Amino acid sequence: MTEKLKPLNELFGVDDIEDTRDKVTEIQISHLKDYHKGNLGENRYSKQDLQDLVESIKVNGIIQPLVVRPLENEDYEIILGHHRRDAALLAGLDRVPCLINDDMDDDVAELVFMDSNLQHGFEKMSHSEKAELIYRRNEALKRQGRRTDLNPDDETKSVDEEFHLSRSSIQRYLRIYKLSDELKQKLDDGKIGVKIAVDLSFISEDCQRFISDLINNEDLKIDKKMSEKMKKVAERNALDENTILKIINGKEDDKEKTEKTKSKKKAIKVSKKVLEKYFIPEQDQKEIDKVIDEALKLYYGSDNAEES
């Protein structure tokens, strides 16, 4: 599916990561700014994880430097190391060791940031965070002209190896990314399931907002049958608030069944006994139809037959 991002030592132009020691610079924490797209993986760490890191820093200092890139006014953007920065503050430090990369463009910065989240604590992320990581990483790879398809050949890395998820799971998360923020939160809170969330991602933003309001105000429980029905109706561009309410109340199914029943024409069959009585096997269907037509005209009367 994807090519693996260059390791940090290559990004800093050295043979081994240990050789980056000479490139480490102490930077005041007040000059370090969060990554411009937000700290996606901030929920990977528990309060205990943070406290453990604080105690480690008090004893050993920061062993692994932060990775930053320069901004204006002597400020720097953190690409890797938000958690270490936060722990350093709690440990009473005012400066932290950093590796400064002057040549890291937005796409490379995005991929370095995403890979860090992917490799450390991905499984602890919420569903919405996983969806955002997978989507943003794919988009950054596309901009660099790299493969992001979900059907790799033998020479590319499989989705399973890259994300430790099945391809169907990757597809689901790419759909979940399209959910409204309100429904993403409902997914993270366990109020809707993953497969239901995928179905709801196919409906309009207005309908998603309406469903979210129903969950909040009416304590609505969306089941798979409902979500599948909403998706199906949305694909016909026929889903609105009234239709959603009918689906929830089970009335839309009854309506559809009634319409299907009405649309079905009752089949009229001529019994084998009658066919054998009036026709011989050698007669073809065209001739049989003609005889039946003439007989019915006589039965109903020619005028009535023409009108019908």
mmCIF file of C-alpha atoms in Angstrom:
data_model
loop_
_atom_site.group_PDB
_atom_site.id
_atom_site.type_symbol
_atom_site.label_atom_id
_atom_site.label_comp_id
_atom_site.label_asym_id
_atom_site.label_seq_id
_atom_site.Cartn_x
_atom_site.Cartn_y
_atom_site.Cartn_z
ATOM 1 C CA MET A 1 0.000 0.000 0.000
ATOM 2 C CA THR A 2 2.666 2.538 1.007
ATOM 3 C CA GLU A 3 6.373 3.085 1.109
ATOM 4 C CA LYS A 4 7.931 3.448 4.520
ATOM 5 C CA LEU A 5 9.037 6.926 5.478
ATOM 6 C CA LYS A 6 12.779 7.565 5.692
ATOM 7 C CA PRO A 7 14.184 6.976 9.192
ATOM 8 C CA LEU A 8 15.159 10.025 11.249
ATOM 9 C CA ASN A 9 18.886 9.619 10.630
ATOM 10 C CA GLU A 10 18.306 9.944 6.866
ATOM 11 C CA LEU A 11 16.067 12.948 7.368
ATOM 12 C CA PHE A 12 18.938 14.620 9.230
ATOM 13 C CA GLY A 13 21.619 13.517 6.757
ATOM 14 C CA VAL A 14 23.598 11.176 9.009
ATOM 15 C CA ASP A 15 24.480 7.467 8.798
ATOM 16 C CA ASP A 16 23.099 6.485 12.183
ATOM 17 C CA ILE A 17 20.599 7.990 14.589
ATOM 18 C CA GLU A 18 23.375 8.164 17.217
ATOM 19 C CA ASP A 19 25.222 10.589 14.922
ATOM 20 C CA THR A 20 22.473 13.164 15.443
ATOM 21 C CA ARG A 21 23.887 13.944 18.893
ATOM 22 C CA ASP A 22 26.053 16.716 17.470
ATOM 23 C CA LYS A 23 22.943 18.266 15.945
ATOM 24 C CA VAL A 24 21.017 18.480 19.228
ATOM 25 C CA THR A 25 20.209 22.025 20.392
ATOM 26 C CA GLU A 26 18.772 23.098 23.729
ATOM 27 C CA ILE A 27 15.668 25.211 23.085
ATOM 28 C CA GLN A 28 13.539 27.114 25.581
ATOM 29 C CA ILE A 29 10.159 25.426 26.040
ATOM 30 C CA SER A 30 8.427 28.805 25.673
ATOM 31 C CA HIS A 31 9.638 28.890 22.043
ATOM 32 C CA LEU A 32 8.152 25.476 21.185
ATOM 33 C CA LYS A 33 4.761 25.500 19.475
ATOM 34 C CA ASP A 34 2.398 22.568 18.972
ATOM 35 C CA TYR A 35 2.194 20.922 15.565
ATOM 36 C CA HIS A 36 -0.002 23.165 13.397
ATOM 37 C CA LYS A 37 -2.598 20.420 12.722
ATOM 38 C CA GLY A 38 -3.029 19.515 16.363
ATOM 39 C CA ASN A 39 -1.618 16.815 18.599
ATOM 40 C CA LEU A 40 -3.633 13.918 17.182
ATOM 41 C CA GLY A 41 -2.273 11.278 19.537
ATOM 42 C CA GLU A 42 -2.552 13.187 22.807
ATOM 43 C CA ASN A 43 -4.969 10.616 24.222
ATOM 44 C CA ARG A 44 -2.494 7.770 23.723
ATOM 45 C CA TYR A 45 -0.993 8.421 27.133
ATOM 46 C CA SER A 46 -2.695 8.062 30.488
ATOM 47 C CA LYS A 47 -2.064 10.349 33.455
ATOM 48 C CA GLN A 48 0.089 7.586 34.896
ATOM 49 C CA ASP A 49 2.149 7.400 31.693
ATOM 50 C CA LEU A 50 2.763 11.136 31.922
ATOM 51 C CA GLN A 51 3.699 10.964 35.598
ATOM 52 C CA ASP A 52 6.095 8.068 34.952
ATOM 53 C CA LEU A 53 7.805 10.112 32.254
ATOM 54 C CA VAL A 54 8.054 13.106 34.580
ATOM 55 C CA GLU A 55 9.822 10.991 37.210
ATOM 56 C CA SER A 56 12.148 9.528 34.549
ATOM 57 C CA ILE A 57 13.078 12.996 33.294
ATOM 58 C CA LYS A 58 13.837 14.172 36.840
ATOM 59 C CA VAL A 59 16.319 11.303 37.197
ATOM 60 C CA ASN A 60 17.701 10.826 33.686
ATOM 61 C CA GLY A 61 16.782 13.943 31.778
ATOM 62 C CA ILE A 62 15.282 13.734 28.293
ATOM 63 C CA ILE A 63 17.053 10.846 26.581
ATOM 64 C CA GLN A 64 15.448 11.180 23.148
ATOM 65 C CA PRO A 65 15.437 14.753 21.777
ATOM 66 C CA LEU A 66 12.367 16.358 20.285
ATOM 67 C CA VAL A 67 12.173 16.853 16.517
ATOM 68 C CA VAL A 68 11.276 20.403 15.496
ATOM 69 C CA ARG A 69 11.400 22.732 12.530
ATOM 70 C CA PRO A 70 11.935 26.503 12.642
ATOM 71 C CA LEU A 71 9.124 29.055 12.521
ATOM 72 C CA GLU A 72 9.330 32.825 12.615
ATOM 73 C CA ASN A 73 10.469 34.903 15.596
ATOM 74 C CA GLU A 74 12.854 32.237 16.963
ATOM 75 C CA ASP A 75 9.969 29.836 17.543
ATOM 76 C CA TYR A 76 9.925 26.167 16.556
ATOM 77 C CA GLU A 77 7.143 23.747 15.664
ATOM 78 C CA ILE A 78 7.154 20.376 17.442
ATOM 79 C CA ILE A 79 6.917 17.496 14.979
ATOM 80 C CA LEU A 80 7.795 14.759 17.462
ATOM 81 C CA GLY A 81 7.878 15.072 21.248
ATOM 82 C CA HIS A 82 4.719 16.805 22.528
ATOM 83 C CA HIS A 83 4.498 14.310 25.373
ATOM 84 C CA ARG A 84 8.148 14.845 26.327
ATOM 85 C CA ARG A 85 7.651 18.626 26.258
ATOM 86 C CA ASP A 86 4.627 18.364 28.571
ATOM 87 C CA ALA A 87 6.492 16.076 30.973
ATOM 88 C CA ALA A 88 9.540 18.374 30.958
ATOM 89 C CA LEU A 89 7.360 21.295 32.026
ATOM 90 C CA LEU A 90 5.934 19.254 34.906
ATOM 91 C CA ALA A 91 9.476 18.215 35.852
ATOM 92 C CA GLY A 92 10.430 21.877 36.197
ATOM 93 C CA LEU A 93 12.616 22.205 33.083
ATOM 94 C CA ASP A 94 12.651 25.352 30.979
ATOM 95 C CA ARG A 95 14.780 23.985 28.118
ATOM 96 C CA VAL A 96 14.695 20.669 26.220
ATOM 97 C CA PRO A 97 17.054 19.005 23.715
ATOM 98 C CA CYS A 98 15.817 19.247 20.113
ATOM 99 C CA LEU A 99 16.820 18.142 16.637
ATOM 100 C CA ILE A 100 16.153 21.015 14.234
ATOM 101 C CA ASN A 101 15.315 20.212 10.616
ATOM 102 C CA ASP A 102 15.343 23.258 8.346
ATOM 103 C CA ASP A 103 14.335 21.384 5.190
ATOM 104 C CA MET A 104 11.212 19.532 6.348
ATOM 105 C CA ASP A 105 8.277 20.604 4.170
ATOM 106 C CA ASP A 106 4.639 20.261 5.232
ATOM 107 C CA ASP A 107 4.132 16.826 3.667
ATOM 108 C CA VAL A 108 7.268 15.321 5.211
ATOM 109 C CA ALA A 109 6.380 16.902 8.568
ATOM 110 C CA GLU A 110 2.899 15.390 8.302
ATOM 111 C CA LEU A 111 4.290 11.934 7.518
ATOM 112 C CA VAL A 112 6.837 12.044 10.345
ATOM 113 C CA PHE A 113 4.084 13.134 12.744
ATOM 114 C CA MET A 114 1.693 10.424 11.468
ATOM 115 C CA ASP A 115 4.312 7.662 11.577
ATOM 116 C CA SER A 116 5.088 8.481 15.189
ATOM 117 C CA ASN A 117 1.402 8.154 16.078
ATOM 118 C CA LEU A 118 1.167 4.969 14.021
ATOM 119 C CA GLN A 119 4.134 3.281 15.689
ATOM 120 C CA HIS A 120 3.519 4.363 19.283
ATOM 121 C CA GLY A 121 0.094 3.830 20.784
ATOM 122 C CA PHE A 122 -2.077 3.538 17.670
ATOM 123 C CA GLU A 123 -4.128 0.834 19.353
ATOM 124 C CA LYS A 124 -4.935 3.226 22.221
ATOM 125 C CA MET A 125 -6.462 5.832 19.916
ATOM 126 C CA SER A 126 -10.177 6.424 19.622
ATOM 127 C CA HIS A 127 -11.967 5.376 16.438
ATOM 128 C CA SER A 128 -12.140 8.969 15.192
ATOM 129 C CA GLU A 129 -8.408 9.490 15.810
ATOM 130 C CA LYS A 130 -7.551 6.310 13.894
ATOM 131 C CA ALA A 131 -9.766 7.455 11.018
ATOM 132 C CA GLU A 132 -8.070 10.855 10.924
ATOM 133 C CA LEU A 133 -4.567 9.369 11.072
ATOM 134 C CA ILE A 134 -5.236 6.903 8.251
ATOM 135 C CA TYR A 135 -6.914 9.529 6.075
ATOM 136 C CA ARG A 136 -4.310 12.255 6.605
ATOM 137 C CA ARG A 137 -1.424 9.850 6.088
ATOM 138 C CA ASN A 138 -2.909 8.615 2.832
ATOM 139 C CA GLU A 139 -3.467 12.171 1.604
ATOM 140 C CA ALA A 140 0.139 13.161 2.395
ATOM 141 C CA LEU A 141 1.412 10.103 0.534
ATOM 142 C CA LYS A 142 -0.769 10.960 -2.472
ATOM 143 C CA ARG A 143 0.681 14.465 -2.620
ATOM 144 C CA GLN A 144 4.129 12.910 -2.754
ATOM 145 C CA GLY A 145 3.061 10.653 -5.611
ATOM 146 C CA ARG A 146 3.263 7.454 -3.576
ATOM 147 C CA ARG A 147 0.838 4.535 -3.717
ATOM 148 C CA THR A 148 -2.084 4.516 -1.321
ATOM 149 C CA ASP A 149 -4.275 1.858 -2.936
ATOM 150 C CA LEU A 150 -5.568 -1.000 -0.845
ATOM 151 C CA ASN A 151 -4.573 -3.717 -3.331
ATOM 152 C CA PRO A 152 -0.761 -3.741 -3.290
ATOM 153 C CA ASP A 153 1.383 -5.923 -5.505
ATOM 154 C CA ASP A 154 4.064 -8.205 -4.096
ATOM 155 C CA GLU A 155 6.641 -5.416 -3.947
ATOM 156 C CA THR A 156 4.677 -3.023 -1.767
ATOM 157 C CA LYS A 157 3.857 -3.059 1.897
ATOM 158 C CA SER A 158 0.450 -4.522 2.694
ATOM 159 C CA VAL A 159 -2.167 -2.667 4.702
ATOM 160 C CA ASP A 160 -1.965 -5.317 7.396
ATOM 161 C CA GLU A 161 1.783 -4.755 7.862
ATOM 162 C CA GLU A 162 1.461 -0.981 7.830
ATOM 163 C CA PHE A 163 -1.501 -0.449 10.160
ATOM 164 C CA HIS A 164 -1.971 -3.916 11.697
ATOM 165 C CA LEU A 165 -5.548 -3.734 10.411
ATOM 166 C CA SER A 166 -7.397 -5.683 7.738
ATOM 167 C CA ARG A 167 -8.131 -3.954 4.451
ATOM 168 C CA SER A 168 -11.844 -3.929 5.249
ATOM 169 C CA SER A 169 -11.054 -2.124 8.521
ATOM 170 C CA ILE A 170 -8.973 0.448 6.656
ATOM 171 C CA GLN A 171 -11.872 1.037 4.263
ATOM 172 C CA ARG A 172 -14.231 1.460 7.206
ATOM 173 C CA TYR A 173 -11.983 4.059 8.834
ATOM 174 C CA LEU A 174 -11.704 6.003 5.577
ATOM 175 C CA ARG A 175 -15.507 6.142 5.534
ATOM 176 C CA ILE A 176 -15.684 7.064 9.240
ATOM 177 C CA TYR A 177 -13.479 10.084 8.506
ATOM 178 C CA LYS A 178 -16.413 11.461 6.459
ATOM 179 C CA LEU A 179 -18.751 11.399 9.469
ATOM 180 C CA SER A 180 -19.780 14.629 11.150
ATOM 181 C CA ASP A 181 -17.805 15.524 14.268
ATOM 182 C CA GLU A 182 -20.934 14.953 16.357
ATOM 183 C CA LEU A 183 -21.378 11.370 15.128
ATOM 184 C CA LYS A 184 -17.652 10.683 15.451
ATOM 185 C CA GLN A 185 -18.008 11.588 19.102
ATOM 186 C CA LYS A 186 -21.010 9.254 19.399
ATOM 187 C CA LEU A 187 -18.827 6.493 17.930
ATOM 188 C CA ASP A 188 -16.004 7.198 20.369
ATOM 189 C CA ASP A 189 -18.505 7.234 23.254
ATOM 190 C CA GLY A 190 -19.899 3.843 22.216
ATOM 191 C CA LYS A 191 -23.370 5.182 21.360
ATOM 192 C CA ILE A 192 -23.115 3.852 17.797
ATOM 193 C CA GLY A 193 -21.064 0.941 16.451
ATOM 194 C CA VAL A 194 -18.368 1.002 13.781
ATOM 195 C CA LYS A 195 -20.462 -0.638 11.047
ATOM 196 C CA ILE A 196 -23.395 1.632 11.825
ATOM 197 C CA ALA A 197 -21.071 4.641 11.654
ATOM 198 C CA VAL A 198 -19.899 3.501 8.217
ATOM 199 C CA ASP A 199 -23.515 3.337 6.970
ATOM 200 C CA LEU A 200 -24.265 6.800 8.355
ATOM 201 C CA SER A 201 -21.211 8.248 6.594
ATOM 202 C CA PHE A 202 -23.094 7.861 3.302
ATOM 203 C CA ILE A 203 -25.918 10.223 4.296
ATOM 204 C CA SER A 204 -25.934 14.022 4.057
ATOM 205 C CA GLU A 205 -24.473 16.316 6.723
ATOM 206 C CA ASP A 206 -27.942 17.671 7.538
ATOM 207 C CA CYS A 207 -29.302 14.164 8.098
ATOM 208 C CA GLN A 208 -26.273 13.243 10.188
ATOM 209 C CA ARG A 209 -26.874 16.309 12.339
ATOM 210 C CA PHE A 210 -30.548 15.391 12.740
ATOM 211 C CA ILE A 211 -29.649 11.848 13.838
ATOM 212 C CA SER A 212 -27.085 13.197 16.297
ATOM 213 C CA ASP A 213 -29.758 15.472 17.803
ATOM 214 C CA LEU A 214 -32.127 12.507 18.146
ATOM 215 C CA ILE A 215 -29.444 10.516 19.956
ATOM 216 C CA ASN A 216 -28.853 13.451 22.308
ATOM 217 C CA ASN A 217 -32.458 14.483 22.921
ATOM 218 C CA GLU A 218 -34.415 11.259 22.535
ATOM 219 C CA ASP A 219 -31.752 8.778 23.685
ATOM 220 C CA LEU A 220 -32.174 7.100 20.305
ATOM 221 C CA LYS A 221 -30.513 3.732 19.749
ATOM 222 C CA ILE A 222 -29.559 3.200 16.099
ATOM 223 C CA ASP A 223 -29.377 -0.453 15.090
ATOM 224 C CA LYS A 224 -27.823 -1.962 11.959
ATOM 225 C CA LYS A 225 -31.179 -2.432 10.244
ATOM 226 C CA MET A 226 -31.940 1.281 10.631
ATOM 227 C CA SER A 227 -28.537 2.437 9.416
ATOM 228 C CA GLU A 228 -28.617 0.129 6.392
ATOM 229 C CA LYS A 229 -32.073 1.443 5.496
ATOM 230 C CA MET A 230 -30.938 5.063 5.836
ATOM 231 C CA LYS A 231 -27.943 4.409 3.606
ATOM 232 C CA LYS A 232 -30.124 2.694 1.008
ATOM 233 C CA VAL A 233 -32.656 5.543 0.911
ATOM 234 C CA ALA A 234 -29.850 8.139 0.849
ATOM 235 C CA GLU A 235 -28.395 6.475 -2.245
ATOM 236 C CA ARG A 236 -31.708 7.311 -3.978
ATOM 237 C CA ASN A 237 -31.404 10.926 -2.750
ATOM 238 C CA ALA A 238 -34.669 10.406 -0.869
ATOM 239 C CA LEU A 239 -33.532 10.671 2.759
ATOM 240 C CA ASP A 240 -34.836 13.570 4.839
ATOM 241 C CA GLU A 241 -35.915 14.130 8.426
ATOM 242 C CA ASN A 242 -39.411 12.706 7.898
ATOM 243 C CA THR A 243 -38.019 9.594 6.223
ATOM 244 C CA ILE A 244 -35.515 9.109 9.043
ATOM 245 C CA LEU A 245 -38.344 9.204 11.583
ATOM 246 C CA LYS A 246 -40.334 6.676 9.549
ATOM 247 C CA ILE A 247 -37.319 4.362 9.396
ATOM 248 C CA ILE A 248 -36.795 4.666 13.142
ATOM 249 C CA ASN A 249 -40.471 3.886 13.774
ATOM 250 C CA GLY A 250 -40.470 0.998 11.298
ATOM 251 C CA LYS A 251 -43.021 2.645 8.988
ATOM 252 C CA GLU A 252 -40.707 3.054 6.017
ATOM 253 C CA ASP A 253 -40.281 -0.724 5.732
ATOM 254 C CA ASP A 254 -44.066 -1.215 5.662
ATOM 255 C CA LYS A 255 -44.437 1.434 2.992
ATOM 256 C CA GLU A 256 -41.772 -0.145 0.835
ATOM 257 C CA LYS A 257 -43.332 -3.593 1.194
ATOM 258 C CA THR A 258 -46.760 -2.172 0.230
ATOM 259 C CA GLU A 259 -45.319 -0.452 -2.839
ATOM 260 C CA LYS A 260 -43.534 -3.614 -3.907
ATOM 261 C CA THR A 261 -46.754 -5.602 -3.495
ATOM 262 C CA LYS A 262 -48.708 -3.085 -5.556
ATOM 263 C CA SER A 263 -46.068 -3.047 -8.273
ATOM 264 C CA LYS A 264 -46.240 -6.787 -8.703
ATOM 265 C CA LYS A 265 -48.733 -7.875 -11.341
ATOM 266 C CA LYS A 266 -50.630 -10.995 -10.513
ATOM 267 C CA ALA A 267 -49.523 -13.751 -12.862
ATOM 268 C CA ILE A 268 -52.326 -15.561 -14.762
ATOM 269 C CA LYS A 269 -51.608 -19.161 -15.614
ATOM 270 C CA VAL A 270 -53.472 -21.553 -17.899
ATOM 271 C CA SER A 271 -53.565 -25.038 -16.405
ATOM 272 C CA LYS A 272 -51.934 -27.942 -18.199
ATOM 273 C CA LYS A 273 -55.333 -29.717 -18.286
ATOM 274 C CA VAL A 274 -56.920 -26.843 -20.243
ATOM 275 C CA LEU A 275 -53.984 -26.559 -22.631
ATOM 276 C CA GLU A 276 -54.083 -30.271 -23.415
ATOM 277 C CA LYS A 277 -57.876 -30.116 -23.911
ATOM 278 C CA TYR A 278 -57.835 -27.355 -26.538
ATOM 279 C CA PHE A 279 -54.342 -27.394 -28.041
ATOM 280 C CA ILE A 280 -51.954 -29.956 -29.495
ATOM 281 C CA PRO A 281 -48.194 -30.088 -28.702
ATOM 282 C CA GLU A 282 -47.302 -29.028 -32.273
ATOM 283 C CA GLN A 283 -48.955 -25.611 -31.894
ATOM 284 C CA ASP A 284 -46.502 -22.780 -31.122
ATOM 285 C CA GLN A 285 -47.011 -20.047 -28.522
ATOM 286 C CA LYS A 286 -47.983 -17.432 -31.097
ATOM 287 C CA GLU A 287 -50.806 -19.543 -32.419
ATOM 288 C CA ILE A 288 -52.010 -20.416 -28.907
ATOM 289 C CA ASP A 289 -52.045 -16.704 -27.940
ATOM 290 C CA LYS A 290 -54.105 -15.895 -31.044
ATOM 291 C CA VAL A 291 -56.712 -18.553 -30.257
ATOM 292 C CA ILE A 292 -57.006 -17.388 -26.648
ATOM 293 C CA ASP A 293 -57.334 -13.764 -27.786
ATOM 294 C CA GLU A 294 -60.144 -14.627 -30.229
ATOM 295 C CA ALA A 295 -61.938 -16.716 -27.603
ATOM 296 C CA LEU A 296 -61.786 -13.890 -25.055
ATOM 297 C CA LYS A 297 -63.176 -11.432 -27.578
ATOM 298 C CA LEU A 298 -66.161 -13.677 -28.094
ATOM 299 C CA TYR A 299 -66.561 -14.189 -24.336
ATOM 300 C CA TYR A 300 -66.415 -10.490 -23.367
ATOM 301 C CA GLY A 301 -67.859 -9.158 -26.579
ATOM 302 C CA SER A 302 -65.724 -7.471 -29.236
ATOM 303 C CA ASP A 303 -66.507 -3.899 -28.098
ATOM 304 C CA ASN A 304 -65.471 -4.543 -24.509
ATOM 305 C CA ALA A 305 -62.354 -6.360 -25.624
ATOM 306 C CA GLU A 306 -61.231 -3.379 -27.707
ATOM 307 C CA GLU A 307 -61.806 -0.959 -24.819
ATOM 308 C CA SER A 308 -59.781 -3.061 -22.398
#
